[in-house]
């Protein structure tokens, strides 16, 4: 009997020791995870790029972030560790010079030379911070129980080292032939090449690297070498002429998210034919998750305007001003309602109607207690009367992008965010989706300092971003009703 009790006690003691070891191992892994999360991320140079690399326990995927365009994810390895590389800075001039002198092959050579060195250094860093995290948490939990602390740290080192080795052994660059896209990239798979082309040419690491770099070059060399925008700015997404295009609304929403804008201003023609089925496009407005300012276009009915106003995040401006996210915006809906029926409109009468609205806008502005920062109309002919009275006028209607200064007022037109709208079903899919992001200072009062024009072809996914710095392109803008020279950026 006594012997049986001793054996039972011994088994119980072994079980307790095993549980203690498992608990210490769990503490070590938790500490390693915290260490990797908090201490591992680091930014390293790779050719003309500066890339932030990080890793943490998780699914065996590699994420490549190309802000502000979005992110792509590929199932590249089977190890229980997720890898991430986010492009933080691009030496655009060096990038342009390198591609011009040595072509894409030369750029790939530089990145391929730098990448293994940076990755090896990061692997050692990851192992070190995992050990530090495990040690810190084990000391916090076990204090002076040296053996359990040692078990936790040893477990962290072994698991992280084994995960790194397994990731290296099973890594497949060809997985980027079929990645998952998010952000603006979801609308632009062409950014890194279509799948059917990539599958045929990605055979090794170099080919996969070349594909990613090619997409990055095509995206980032479209951004002009302008000063970086201060983080403390008001960011406004300007869209127009969606024409009931779900693709256009999705594009606008992804740009709003990717550029982290504070508000959206839609300068009208949300629909085309004034049919009830088109009103379904309004249901997509809440998904923007930020204020959505709407100014009625000539294809938008007042019933549609009322429906927009019922959306929880919508602000309808029709002859009034409102301060939103620190920016005072005035808006007036188009005076003419003429849904697209296929019957040619009287252009002369239409233009006269638009210009006649200028008197009402001038009267509204004069009655305001404080000046506005921006005026939004569908057709900029409506605001010709107030050139020199407001700093910025934004509009659409003409399906062309244009920037022009009149009497010190900057008139910004954006083309069509909906592309061809319903025309996409008629094969008119070569019209790009267009939007622009405006950057305003906050202090001492909002002032436009720059704007980005973003265009994307729906068929190919080709994406361009062109930045214009207002001071460099137009000089100091001083609104004045008296005539002044006109400057234009096409």
CSV table of C-alpha atoms in Angstrom, one decimal:
chain,number,residue,atom,x,y,z
A,1,UNK,CA,0.0,0.0,0.0
A,2,UNK,CA,2.8,2.4,1.0
A,3,UNK,CA,4.7,1.6,-2.2
A,4,UNK,CA,1.6,2.3,-4.3
A,5,UNK,CA,1.1,5.7,-2.6
A,6,UNK,CA,4.8,6.5,-3.3
A,7,UNK,CA,4.4,5.7,-7.0
A,8,UNK,CA,1.2,7.8,-7.2
A,9,UNK,CA,3.0,10.7,-5.5
A,10,UNK,CA,6.0,10.3,-7.9
A,11,UNK,CA,3.6,10.4,-11.0
A,12,UNK,CA,1.9,13.4,-9.6
A,13,UNK,CA,5.3,15.1,-9.0
A,14,UNK,CA,6.4,14.3,-12.6
A,15,UNK,CA,3.1,15.7,-13.9
A,16,UNK,CA,3.6,18.9,-11.9
A,17,UNK,CA,7.1,19.3,-13.2
A,18,UNK,CA,6.0,18.7,-16.8
A,19,UNK,CA,3.2,21.3,-16.4
A,20,UNK,CA,5.8,23.7,-14.9
A,21,UNK,CA,8.1,23.2,-17.9
A,22,UNK,CA,5.2,23.7,-20.3
A,23,UNK,CA,4.1,26.8,-18.5
A,24,UNK,CA,7.7,28.2,-18.6
A,25,UNK,CA,7.9,27.4,-22.3
A,26,UNK,CA,4.6,29.2,-22.9
A,27,UNK,CA,5.9,32.2,-21.0
A,28,UNK,CA,9.0,32.2,-23.1
A,29,UNK,CA,7.0,32.1,-26.4
A,30,UNK,CA,4.7,34.9,-25.2
A,31,UNK,CA,7.7,37.0,-24.3
A,32,UNK,CA,9.3,36.2,-27.7
A,33,UNK,CA,6.1,37.3,-29.5
A,34,UNK,CA,6.1,40.6,-27.5
A,35,UNK,CA,9.8,41.1,-28.2
A,36,UNK,CA,9.3,40.5,-32.0
A,37,UNK,CA,6.3,42.8,-32.1
A,38,UNK,CA,7.8,45.7,-30.2
A,39,UNK,CA,11.5,45.5,-31.0
A,40,UNK,CA,12.0,43.7,-34.3
A,41,UNK,CA,10.7,46.2,-36.9
A,42,UNK,CA,13.6,48.1,-38.5
A,43,UNK,CA,14.1,50.1,-41.6
A,44,UNK,CA,16.9,49.1,-43.9
A,45,UNK,CA,18.2,50.3,-47.3
A,46,UNK,CA,17.7,48.1,-50.4
A,47,UNK,CA,19.0,49.9,-53.5
A,48,UNK,CA,17.1,53.2,-53.8
A,49,UNK,CA,14.4,51.9,-51.5
A,50,UNK,CA,14.1,52.1,-47.7
A,51,UNK,CA,12.1,49.2,-46.4
A,52,UNK,CA,10.7,48.5,-43.0
A,53,UNK,CA,11.0,44.8,-42.2
A,54,UNK,CA,9.2,43.0,-39.4
A,55,UNK,CA,8.1,39.5,-38.4
A,56,UNK,CA,5.9,37.8,-35.8
A,57,UNK,CA,4.4,34.4,-35.0
A,58,UNK,CA,1.5,33.7,-37.3
A,59,UNK,CA,0.6,32.2,-40.7
A,60,UNK,CA,3.4,31.6,-43.1
A,61,UNK,CA,2.8,34.6,-45.4
A,62,UNK,CA,4.8,37.5,-46.7
A,63,UNK,CA,3.1,40.9,-46.8
A,64,UNK,CA,4.5,43.6,-49.1
A,65,UNK,CA,3.2,47.1,-48.3
A,66,UNK,CA,3.4,49.8,-51.0
A,67,UNK,CA,1.8,52.8,-49.3
A,68,UNK,CA,-0.4,54.6,-50.2
A,69,UNK,CA,-1.5,52.1,-52.9
A,70,UNK,CA,-2.1,49.2,-50.5
A,71,UNK,CA,-0.7,45.8,-49.7
A,72,UNK,CA,-0.2,42.4,-51.3
A,73,UNK,CA,0.0,39.1,-49.4
A,74,UNK,CA,1.4,35.7,-50.7
A,75,UNK,CA,1.5,32.3,-49.0
A,76,UNK,CA,5.3,32.0,-49.4
A,77,UNK,CA,6.4,29.5,-46.7
A,78,UNK,CA,5.1,26.9,-44.2
A,79,UNK,CA,6.9,28.1,-41.0
A,80,UNK,CA,4.7,29.6,-38.2
A,81,UNK,CA,6.1,33.1,-38.7
A,82,UNK,CA,4.7,35.9,-40.8
A,83,UNK,CA,7.0,38.3,-42.6
A,84,UNK,CA,6.3,41.9,-43.6
A,85,UNK,CA,8.2,44.4,-45.8
A,86,UNK,CA,6.8,47.9,-46.1
A,87,UNK,CA,8.2,50.5,-48.4
A,88,UNK,CA,8.8,53.6,-46.3
A,89,UNK,CA,10.8,55.8,-48.6
A,90,UNK,CA,11.8,56.0,-52.3
A,91,UNK,CA,14.8,57.9,-53.6
A,92,UNK,CA,12.8,58.9,-56.7
A,93,UNK,CA,15.7,60.7,-58.4
A,94,UNK,CA,18.1,57.9,-57.7
A,95,UNK,CA,15.5,55.4,-58.8
A,96,UNK,CA,14.8,57.3,-62.0
A,97,UNK,CA,18.6,57.7,-62.8
A,98,UNK,CA,19.3,54.1,-62.1
A,99,UNK,CA,16.5,52.8,-64.3
A,100,UNK,CA,17.6,55.2,-67.1
A,101,UNK,CA,21.3,54.2,-66.9
A,102,UNK,CA,21.1,50.4,-66.2
A,103,UNK,CA,17.4,49.5,-66.8
A,104,UNK,CA,15.3,47.4,-64.6
A,105,UNK,CA,18.0,44.7,-64.6
A,106,UNK,CA,20.4,47.0,-62.9
A,107,UNK,CA,17.9,48.0,-60.3
A,108,UNK,CA,17.2,44.3,-59.6
A,109,UNK,CA,20.9,43.7,-59.3
A,110,UNK,CA,21.2,46.4,-56.6
A,111,UNK,CA,18.3,45.1,-54.6
A,112,UNK,CA,19.3,41.5,-55.0
A,113,UNK,CA,22.8,42.4,-53.7
A,114,UNK,CA,21.5,44.3,-50.7
A,115,UNK,CA,18.6,42.0,-49.8
A,116,UNK,CA,20.5,38.9,-48.5
A,117,UNK,CA,22.7,41.0,-46.3
A,118,UNK,CA,19.8,42.8,-44.8
A,119,UNK,CA,17.7,39.7,-44.4
A,120,UNK,CA,20.6,37.8,-42.6
A,121,UNK,CA,21.1,40.8,-40.3
A,122,UNK,CA,17.3,40.9,-39.6
A,123,UNK,CA,17.2,37.2,-38.8
A,124,UNK,CA,19.9,37.7,-36.1
A,125,UNK,CA,18.0,40.7,-34.8
A,126,UNK,CA,14.8,38.8,-34.7
A,127,UNK,CA,16.4,36.0,-32.7
A,128,UNK,CA,18.0,38.5,-30.3
A,129,UNK,CA,14.8,40.4,-29.6
A,130,UNK,CA,12.9,37.2,-29.1
A,131,UNK,CA,15.4,36.1,-26.5
A,132,UNK,CA,15.2,39.5,-24.8
A,133,UNK,CA,11.4,39.5,-24.8
A,134,UNK,CA,11.4,35.9,-23.4
A,135,UNK,CA,13.9,36.8,-20.7
A,136,UNK,CA,12.0,40.0,-19.7
A,137,UNK,CA,8.7,38.2,-19.3
A,138,UNK,CA,10.2,35.2,-17.6
A,139,UNK,CA,11.9,37.4,-15.0
A,140,UNK,CA,8.6,39.2,-14.5
A,141,UNK,CA,6.8,35.9,-13.9
A,142,UNK,CA,9.4,33.8,-12.2
A,143,UNK,CA,11.7,36.4,-10.6
A,144,UNK,CA,14.5,34.2,-9.1
A,145,UNK,CA,13.5,30.8,-10.3
A,146,UNK,CA,16.4,30.4,-12.6
A,147,UNK,CA,15.6,27.0,-14.1
A,148,UNK,CA,12.2,28.1,-15.3
A,149,UNK,CA,13.6,31.4,-16.7
A,150,UNK,CA,16.2,29.3,-18.6
A,151,UNK,CA,13.5,27.0,-20.0
A,152,UNK,CA,11.5,30.0,-21.2
A,153,UNK,CA,14.4,31.7,-22.9
A,154,UNK,CA,15.7,28.4,-24.4
A,155,UNK,CA,12.3,27.6,-25.8
A,156,UNK,CA,12.0,31.0,-27.4
A,157,UNK,CA,15.4,30.7,-29.0
A,158,UNK,CA,14.8,27.2,-30.3
A,159,UNK,CA,11.4,27.9,-31.7
A,160,UNK,CA,12.3,31.2,-33.4
A,161,UNK,CA,15.5,29.8,-34.9
A,162,UNK,CA,13.7,26.7,-36.1
A,163,UNK,CA,10.9,28.9,-37.6
A,164,UNK,CA,13.5,31.0,-39.4
A,165,UNK,CA,15.2,28.0,-40.8
A,166,UNK,CA,12.0,26.4,-41.9
A,167,UNK,CA,10.9,29.7,-43.6
A,168,UNK,CA,14.2,29.9,-45.5
A,169,UNK,CA,14.0,26.2,-46.5
A,170,UNK,CA,10.4,26.4,-47.8
A,171,UNK,CA,10.2,30.0,-49.1
A,172,UNK,CA,8.7,30.2,-52.6
A,173,UNK,CA,9.0,33.6,-54.4
A,174,UNK,CA,6.8,32.2,-57.1
A,175,UNK,CA,3.8,32.5,-54.7
A,176,UNK,CA,3.7,36.2,-55.7
A,177,UNK,CA,2.3,35.1,-59.0
A,178,UNK,CA,-1.0,34.7,-57.2
A,179,UNK,CA,-1.1,37.1,-54.3
A,180,UNK,CA,-4.0,38.5,-52.4
A,181,UNK,CA,-4.5,42.3,-52.8
A,182,UNK,CA,-5.9,44.8,-50.4
A,183,UNK,CA,-6.2,48.6,-50.5
A,184,UNK,CA,-5.9,50.3,-53.9
A,185,UNK,CA,-4.0,47.3,-55.2
A,186,UNK,CA,-7.2,45.4,-55.0
A,187,UNK,CA,-8.2,47.3,-58.1
A,188,UNK,CA,-4.8,47.2,-59.7
A,189,UNK,CA,-3.4,43.7,-60.1
A,190,UNK,CA,-1.4,45.1,-63.1
A,191,UNK,CA,0.7,46.9,-60.6
A,192,UNK,CA,2.8,43.7,-60.2
A,193,UNK,CA,1.8,42.1,-63.4
A,194,UNK,CA,-1.3,39.9,-64.3
A,195,UNK,CA,-1.3,36.4,-63.0
A,196,UNK,CA,-1.3,34.6,-66.3
A,197,UNK,CA,1.8,36.5,-67.4
A,198,UNK,CA,3.5,36.1,-64.0
A,199,UNK,CA,2.9,32.4,-63.8
A,200,UNK,CA,4.9,31.9,-67.0
A,201,UNK,CA,7.9,33.9,-66.1
A,202,UNK,CA,8.5,33.6,-62.3
A,203,UNK,CA,10.8,30.6,-62.0
A,204,UNK,CA,13.1,31.7,-59.2
A,205,UNK,CA,13.8,34.4,-56.6
A,206,UNK,CA,15.3,36.8,-59.1
A,207,UNK,CA,12.2,36.7,-61.4
A,208,UNK,CA,9.9,37.2,-58.4
A,209,UNK,CA,12.0,40.1,-57.2
A,210,UNK,CA,12.0,41.6,-60.7
A,211,UNK,CA,8.2,41.4,-60.8
A,212,UNK,CA,7.8,43.2,-57.5
A,213,UNK,CA,10.4,45.9,-58.3
A,214,UNK,CA,8.8,46.5,-61.7
A,215,UNK,CA,5.5,47.2,-60.1
A,216,UNK,CA,7.0,49.4,-57.5
A,217,UNK,CA,9.0,51.4,-60.1
A,218,UNK,CA,5.9,52.0,-62.2
A,219,UNK,CA,3.9,53.1,-59.2
A,220,UNK,CA,6.4,55.3,-57.4
A,221,UNK,CA,8.2,57.0,-60.4
A,222,UNK,CA,4.8,58.6,-61.2
A,223,UNK,CA,5.1,60.6,-58.0
A,224,UNK,CA,6.9,63.8,-58.6
A,225,UNK,CA,10.0,64.6,-56.5
A,226,UNK,CA,8.0,67.0,-54.3
A,227,UNK,CA,8.5,67.7,-50.6
A,228,UNK,CA,6.8,65.2,-48.3
A,229,UNK,CA,3.5,66.4,-47.0
A,230,UNK,CA,3.4,67.3,-43.3
A,231,UNK,CA,1.4,64.7,-41.3
A,232,UNK,CA,-0.5,67.6,-39.6
A,233,UNK,CA,-2.6,68.4,-42.7
A,234,UNK,CA,-6.3,68.2,-43.6
A,235,UNK,CA,-6.5,65.6,-46.4
A,236,UNK,CA,-9.5,65.9,-48.7
A,237,UNK,CA,-10.5,63.4,-51.4
A,238,UNK,CA,-12.2,65.1,-54.3
A,239,UNK,CA,-14.3,62.8,-56.6
A,240,UNK,CA,-16.8,63.6,-59.3
A,241,UNK,CA,-18.9,62.1,-62.0
A,242,UNK,CA,-19.2,58.6,-60.7
A,243,UNK,CA,-22.2,58.0,-63.0
A,244,UNK,CA,-23.6,55.1,-61.0
A,245,UNK,CA,-20.4,53.1,-61.4
A,246,UNK,CA,-19.8,50.6,-58.5
A,247,UNK,CA,-16.2,50.3,-59.7
A,248,UNK,CA,-15.8,54.0,-59.3
A,249,UNK,CA,-17.2,54.0,-55.8
A,250,UNK,CA,-14.9,51.1,-54.8
A,251,UNK,CA,-11.9,52.9,-56.3
A,252,UNK,CA,-12.8,56.1,-54.4
A,253,UNK,CA,-13.3,54.2,-51.1
A,254,UNK,CA,-9.9,52.5,-51.5
A,255,UNK,CA,-8.2,55.8,-52.3
A,256,UNK,CA,-9.8,57.4,-49.2
A,257,UNK,CA,-8.5,54.6,-47.1
A,258,UNK,CA,-5.1,54.4,-48.7
A,259,UNK,CA,-4.4,58.1,-48.4
A,260,UNK,CA,-6.1,58.3,-45.0
A,261,UNK,CA,-8.2,61.3,-45.9
A,262,UNK,CA,-10.2,63.3,-43.4
A,263,UNK,CA,-13.2,63.8,-45.6
A,264,UNK,CA,-14.6,63.2,-49.1
A,265,UNK,CA,-16.1,65.8,-51.4
A,266,UNK,CA,-18.2,64.6,-54.3
A,267,UNK,CA,-18.9,67.3,-56.8
A,268,UNK,CA,-21.9,65.6,-58.4
A,269,UNK,CA,-23.2,63.4,-61.2
A,270,UNK,CA,-23.4,60.5,-58.8
A,271,UNK,CA,-25.9,59.0,-61.3
A,272,UNK,CA,-26.6,59.4,-65.0
A,273,UNK,CA,-30.1,58.5,-66.1
A,274,UNK,CA,-32.2,59.4,-62.9
A,275,UNK,CA,-33.6,55.9,-62.7
A,276,UNK,CA,-34.5,54.4,-59.3
A,277,UNK,CA,-32.1,51.5,-59.8
A,278,UNK,CA,-29.2,54.0,-59.9
A,279,UNK,CA,-30.1,55.2,-56.5
A,280,UNK,CA,-28.6,52.0,-55.1
A,281,UNK,CA,-25.2,53.6,-55.5
A,282,UNK,CA,-26.1,55.9,-52.5
A,283,UNK,CA,-26.0,52.8,-50.2
A,284,UNK,CA,-22.2,52.7,-50.7
A,285,UNK,CA,-21.6,56.1,-49.1
A,286,UNK,CA,-21.6,54.9,-45.4
A,287,UNK,CA,-18.7,52.5,-46.3
A,288,UNK,CA,-16.4,55.4,-46.6
A,289,UNK,CA,-16.4,55.7,-42.8
A,290,UNK,CA,-15.6,59.5,-42.9
A,291,UNK,CA,-17.6,62.6,-43.8
A,292,UNK,CA,-19.0,62.5,-47.3
A,293,UNK,CA,-19.8,66.0,-48.7
A,294,UNK,CA,-22.1,66.0,-51.7
A,295,UNK,CA,-22.9,68.7,-54.2
A,296,UNK,CA,-25.6,67.9,-56.8
A,297,UNK,CA,-24.6,67.6,-60.4
A,298,UNK,CA,-26.8,68.2,-63.5
A,299,UNK,CA,-27.6,64.5,-63.7
A,300,UNK,CA,-28.6,64.2,-60.0
A,301,UNK,CA,-32.2,64.8,-59.0
A,302,UNK,CA,-33.3,66.6,-55.9
A,303,UNK,CA,-34.8,63.3,-54.8
A,304,UNK,CA,-31.4,61.7,-55.0
A,305,UNK,CA,-29.9,64.6,-53.1
A,306,UNK,CA,-32.5,64.0,-50.3
A,307,UNK,CA,-31.5,60.3,-50.3
A,308,UNK,CA,-27.9,61.2,-49.9
A,309,UNK,CA,-28.7,63.5,-47.0
A,310,UNK,CA,-30.2,60.6,-45.1
A,311,UNK,CA,-26.9,58.7,-45.1
A,312,UNK,CA,-25.3,58.9,-41.6
A,313,UNK,CA,-22.0,60.3,-42.8
A,314,UNK,CA,-23.3,62.5,-45.6
A,315,UNK,CA,-23.2,66.3,-45.6
A,316,UNK,CA,-25.3,67.9,-48.5
A,317,UNK,CA,-24.3,71.5,-49.4
A,318,UNK,CA,-26.8,73.4,-51.6
A,319,UNK,CA,-26.3,77.1,-51.1
A,320,UNK,CA,-24.6,76.9,-47.7
A,321,UNK,CA,-21.3,76.4,-46.0
A,322,UNK,CA,-20.2,74.1,-43.3
A,323,UNK,CA,-17.0,73.5,-41.4
A,324,UNK,CA,-16.0,69.9,-41.5
A,325,UNK,CA,-12.8,68.5,-40.0
A,326,UNK,CA,-11.4,72.0,-39.7
A,327,UNK,CA,-12.2,73.0,-43.3
A,328,UNK,CA,-14.9,75.5,-44.2
A,329,UNK,CA,-16.6,74.3,-47.4
A,330,UNK,CA,-19.3,76.1,-49.5
A,331,UNK,CA,-21.3,74.2,-52.0
A,332,UNK,CA,-24.2,74.8,-54.4
A,333,UNK,CA,-26.0,72.2,-56.5
A,334,UNK,CA,-26.2,72.6,-60.3
A,335,UNK,CA,-29.2,74.7,-61.3
A,336,UNK,CA,-30.1,72.4,-64.2
A,337,UNK,CA,-31.4,68.9,-64.0
A,338,UNK,CA,-31.0,67.0,-67.3
A,339,UNK,CA,-30.6,63.2,-67.0
A,340,UNK,CA,-28.7,61.5,-69.8
A,341,UNK,CA,-31.4,60.6,-72.3
A,342,UNK,CA,-29.3,60.5,-75.5
A,343,UNK,CA,-31.0,63.7,-76.8
A,344,UNK,CA,-28.4,66.4,-77.4
A,345,UNK,CA,-28.6,69.3,-74.9
A,346,UNK,CA,-28.6,73.0,-75.8
A,347,UNK,CA,-25.0,73.6,-74.8
A,348,UNK,CA,-25.4,77.4,-75.0
A,349,UNK,CA,-28.4,77.5,-72.7
A,350,UNK,CA,-26.8,75.0,-70.4
A,351,UNK,CA,-23.6,77.1,-70.1
A,352,UNK,CA,-25.7,80.3,-69.5
A,353,UNK,CA,-27.6,78.5,-66.8
A,354,UNK,CA,-24.4,77.5,-65.1
A,355,UNK,CA,-22.9,81.0,-65.2
A,356,UNK,CA,-26.1,82.5,-63.9
A,357,UNK,CA,-25.5,80.6,-60.6
A,358,UNK,CA,-22.5,82.8,-59.9
A,359,UNK,CA,-24.7,85.7,-58.7
A,360,UNK,CA,-26.3,83.4,-56.1
A,361,UNK,CA,-22.9,82.1,-55.0
A,362,UNK,CA,-21.4,85.6,-54.6
A,363,UNK,CA,-24.5,86.6,-52.5
A,364,UNK,CA,-24.2,83.5,-50.3
A,365,UNK,CA,-20.5,84.2,-49.7
A,366,UNK,CA,-21.1,87.8,-48.8
A,367,UNK,CA,-23.6,86.8,-46.2
A,368,UNK,CA,-21.3,84.4,-44.4
A,369,UNK,CA,-19.7,85.5,-41.1
A,370,UNK,CA,-16.3,84.0,-42.0
A,371,UNK,CA,-14.5,83.4,-45.3
A,372,UNK,CA,-14.6,79.9,-46.8
A,373,UNK,CA,-11.5,77.7,-47.5
A,374,UNK,CA,-13.0,76.0,-50.5
A,375,UNK,CA,-16.0,76.2,-52.8
A,376,UNK,CA,-17.4,73.1,-54.4
A,377,UNK,CA,-19.6,73.1,-57.5
A,378,UNK,CA,-20.3,70.6,-60.3
A,379,UNK,CA,-19.5,72.9,-63.2
A,380,UNK,CA,-16.8,75.5,-62.6
A,381,UNK,CA,-18.6,78.0,-64.8
A,382,UNK,CA,-20.9,78.4,-61.9
A,383,UNK,CA,-18.1,79.9,-59.9
A,384,UNK,CA,-16.5,82.2,-62.5
A,385,UNK,CA,-18.3,85.1,-60.8
A,386,UNK,CA,-16.4,84.5,-57.5
A,387,UNK,CA,-12.9,84.2,-59.0
A,388,UNK,CA,-10.8,86.2,-56.6
A,389,UNK,CA,-13.3,85.8,-53.7
A,390,UNK,CA,-12.4,82.3,-52.6
A,391,UNK,CA,-9.0,80.6,-52.5
A,392,UNK,CA,-10.0,77.3,-54.2
A,393,UNK,CA,-12.8,76.0,-56.4
A,394,UNK,CA,-13.2,72.3,-57.1
A,395,UNK,CA,-15.5,70.8,-59.8
A,396,UNK,CA,-16.0,68.1,-62.3
A,397,UNK,CA,-18.5,67.8,-65.2
A,398,UNK,CA,-16.1,68.1,-68.1
A,399,UNK,CA,-14.5,64.7,-67.6
A,400,UNK,CA,-11.0,66.2,-67.8
A,401,UNK,CA,-8.4,67.1,-65.2
A,402,UNK,CA,-7.3,70.6,-65.1
A,403,UNK,CA,-5.8,73.2,-62.7
A,404,UNK,CA,-6.0,76.9,-63.4
A,405,UNK,CA,-5.6,80.1,-61.5
A,406,UNK,CA,-8.0,83.0,-62.2
A,407,UNK,CA,-7.7,86.3,-60.1
A,408,UNK,CA,-5.7,84.4,-57.5
A,409,UNK,CA,-8.3,81.6,-57.2
A,410,UNK,CA,-7.2,78.1,-58.0
A,411,UNK,CA,-9.8,76.2,-60.0
A,412,UNK,CA,-9.3,72.4,-59.8
A,413,UNK,CA,-11.2,70.1,-62.1
A,414,UNK,CA,-11.1,66.3,-61.8
A,415,UNK,CA,-12.1,64.0,-64.6
A,416,UNK,CA,-14.5,61.1,-63.9
A,417,UNK,CA,-14.1,58.9,-60.9
A,418,UNK,CA,-16.6,56.5,-62.5
A,419,UNK,CA,-14.5,56.1,-65.6
A,420,UNK,CA,-16.9,55.3,-68.4
A,421,UNK,CA,-19.7,54.7,-65.8
A,422,UNK,CA,-22.3,52.5,-67.4
A,423,UNK,CA,-20.2,52.7,-70.6
A,424,UNK,CA,-18.0,50.0,-69.3
A,425,UNK,CA,-20.7,47.5,-70.4
A,426,UNK,CA,-20.4,48.9,-73.9
A,427,UNK,CA,-16.6,48.3,-74.1
A,428,UNK,CA,-15.7,51.9,-73.2
A,429,UNK,CA,-13.2,50.7,-70.6
A,430,UNK,CA,-10.2,52.8,-71.6
A,431,UNK,CA,-11.4,55.9,-69.6
A,432,UNK,CA,-9.4,56.0,-66.4
A,433,UNK,CA,-10.9,56.3,-62.9
A,434,UNK,CA,-9.8,59.6,-61.6
A,435,UNK,CA,-9.7,61.3,-58.2
A,436,UNK,CA,-7.5,63.9,-56.4
A,437,UNK,CA,-6.3,64.3,-52.9
A,438,UNK,CA,-5.9,67.9,-51.6
A,439,UNK,CA,-3.6,68.8,-48.7
A,440,UNK,CA,-4.4,71.8,-46.5
A,441,UNK,CA,-2.4,73.2,-43.6
A,442,UNK,CA,-4.3,73.5,-40.3
A,443,UNK,CA,-2.7,76.6,-38.8
A,444,UNK,CA,-3.1,79.5,-38.7
A,445,UNK,CA,-6.0,78.7,-41.1
A,446,UNK,CA,-6.4,76.1,-43.9
A,447,UNK,CA,-4.3,76.7,-47.0
A,448,UNK,CA,-3.9,74.4,-49.9
A,449,UNK,CA,-0.3,73.4,-50.2
A,450,UNK,CA,-0.4,70.4,-52.7
A,451,UNK,CA,-2.6,68.0,-54.5
A,452,UNK,CA,-2.2,64.5,-55.9
A,453,UNK,CA,-4.1,63.4,-59.1
A,454,UNK,CA,-4.7,59.6,-59.0
A,455,UNK,CA,-5.7,57.8,-62.2
A,456,UNK,CA,-6.3,54.1,-62.8
A,457,UNK,CA,-7.3,52.2,-65.9
A,458,UNK,CA,-10.0,49.6,-65.0
A,459,UNK,CA,-9.0,47.1,-67.7
A,460,UNK,CA,-5.3,46.9,-67.0
A,461,UNK,CA,-5.1,48.3,-63.5
A,462,UNK,CA,-2.3,50.7,-64.5
A,463,UNK,CA,-2.0,53.3,-61.8
A,464,UNK,CA,-0.5,56.8,-61.8
A,465,UNK,CA,-0.1,59.4,-59.1
A,466,UNK,CA,1.0,63.0,-60.0
A,467,UNK,CA,1.8,65.4,-57.2
A,468,UNK,CA,1.6,69.2,-57.7
A,469,UNK,CA,3.0,71.5,-55.1
A,470,UNK,CA,0.9,74.7,-55.2
A,471,UNK,CA,3.7,77.1,-54.4
A,472,UNK,CA,6.0,75.7,-57.0
A,473,UNK,CA,3.4,75.4,-59.8
A,474,UNK,CA,1.5,78.6,-59.3
A,475,UNK,CA,3.5,80.8,-56.8
A,476,UNK,CA,1.8,82.6,-54.0
A,477,UNK,CA,-1.9,82.7,-54.5
A,478,UNK,CA,-3.7,85.9,-53.4
A,479,UNK,CA,-7.4,85.9,-54.3
A,480,UNK,CA,-8.4,89.3,-55.7
A,481,UNK,CA,-11.5,90.3,-57.7
A,482,UNK,CA,-9.3,92.4,-60.0
A,483,UNK,CA,-8.0,90.7,-63.2
A,484,UNK,CA,-4.7,88.9,-62.8
A,485,UNK,CA,-2.6,86.6,-65.0
A,486,UNK,CA,-3.8,83.1,-65.5
A,487,UNK,CA,-1.6,80.0,-64.8
A,488,UNK,CA,-2.7,76.6,-66.0
A,489,UNK,CA,-1.5,73.0,-65.2
A,490,UNK,CA,-2.9,70.5,-67.7
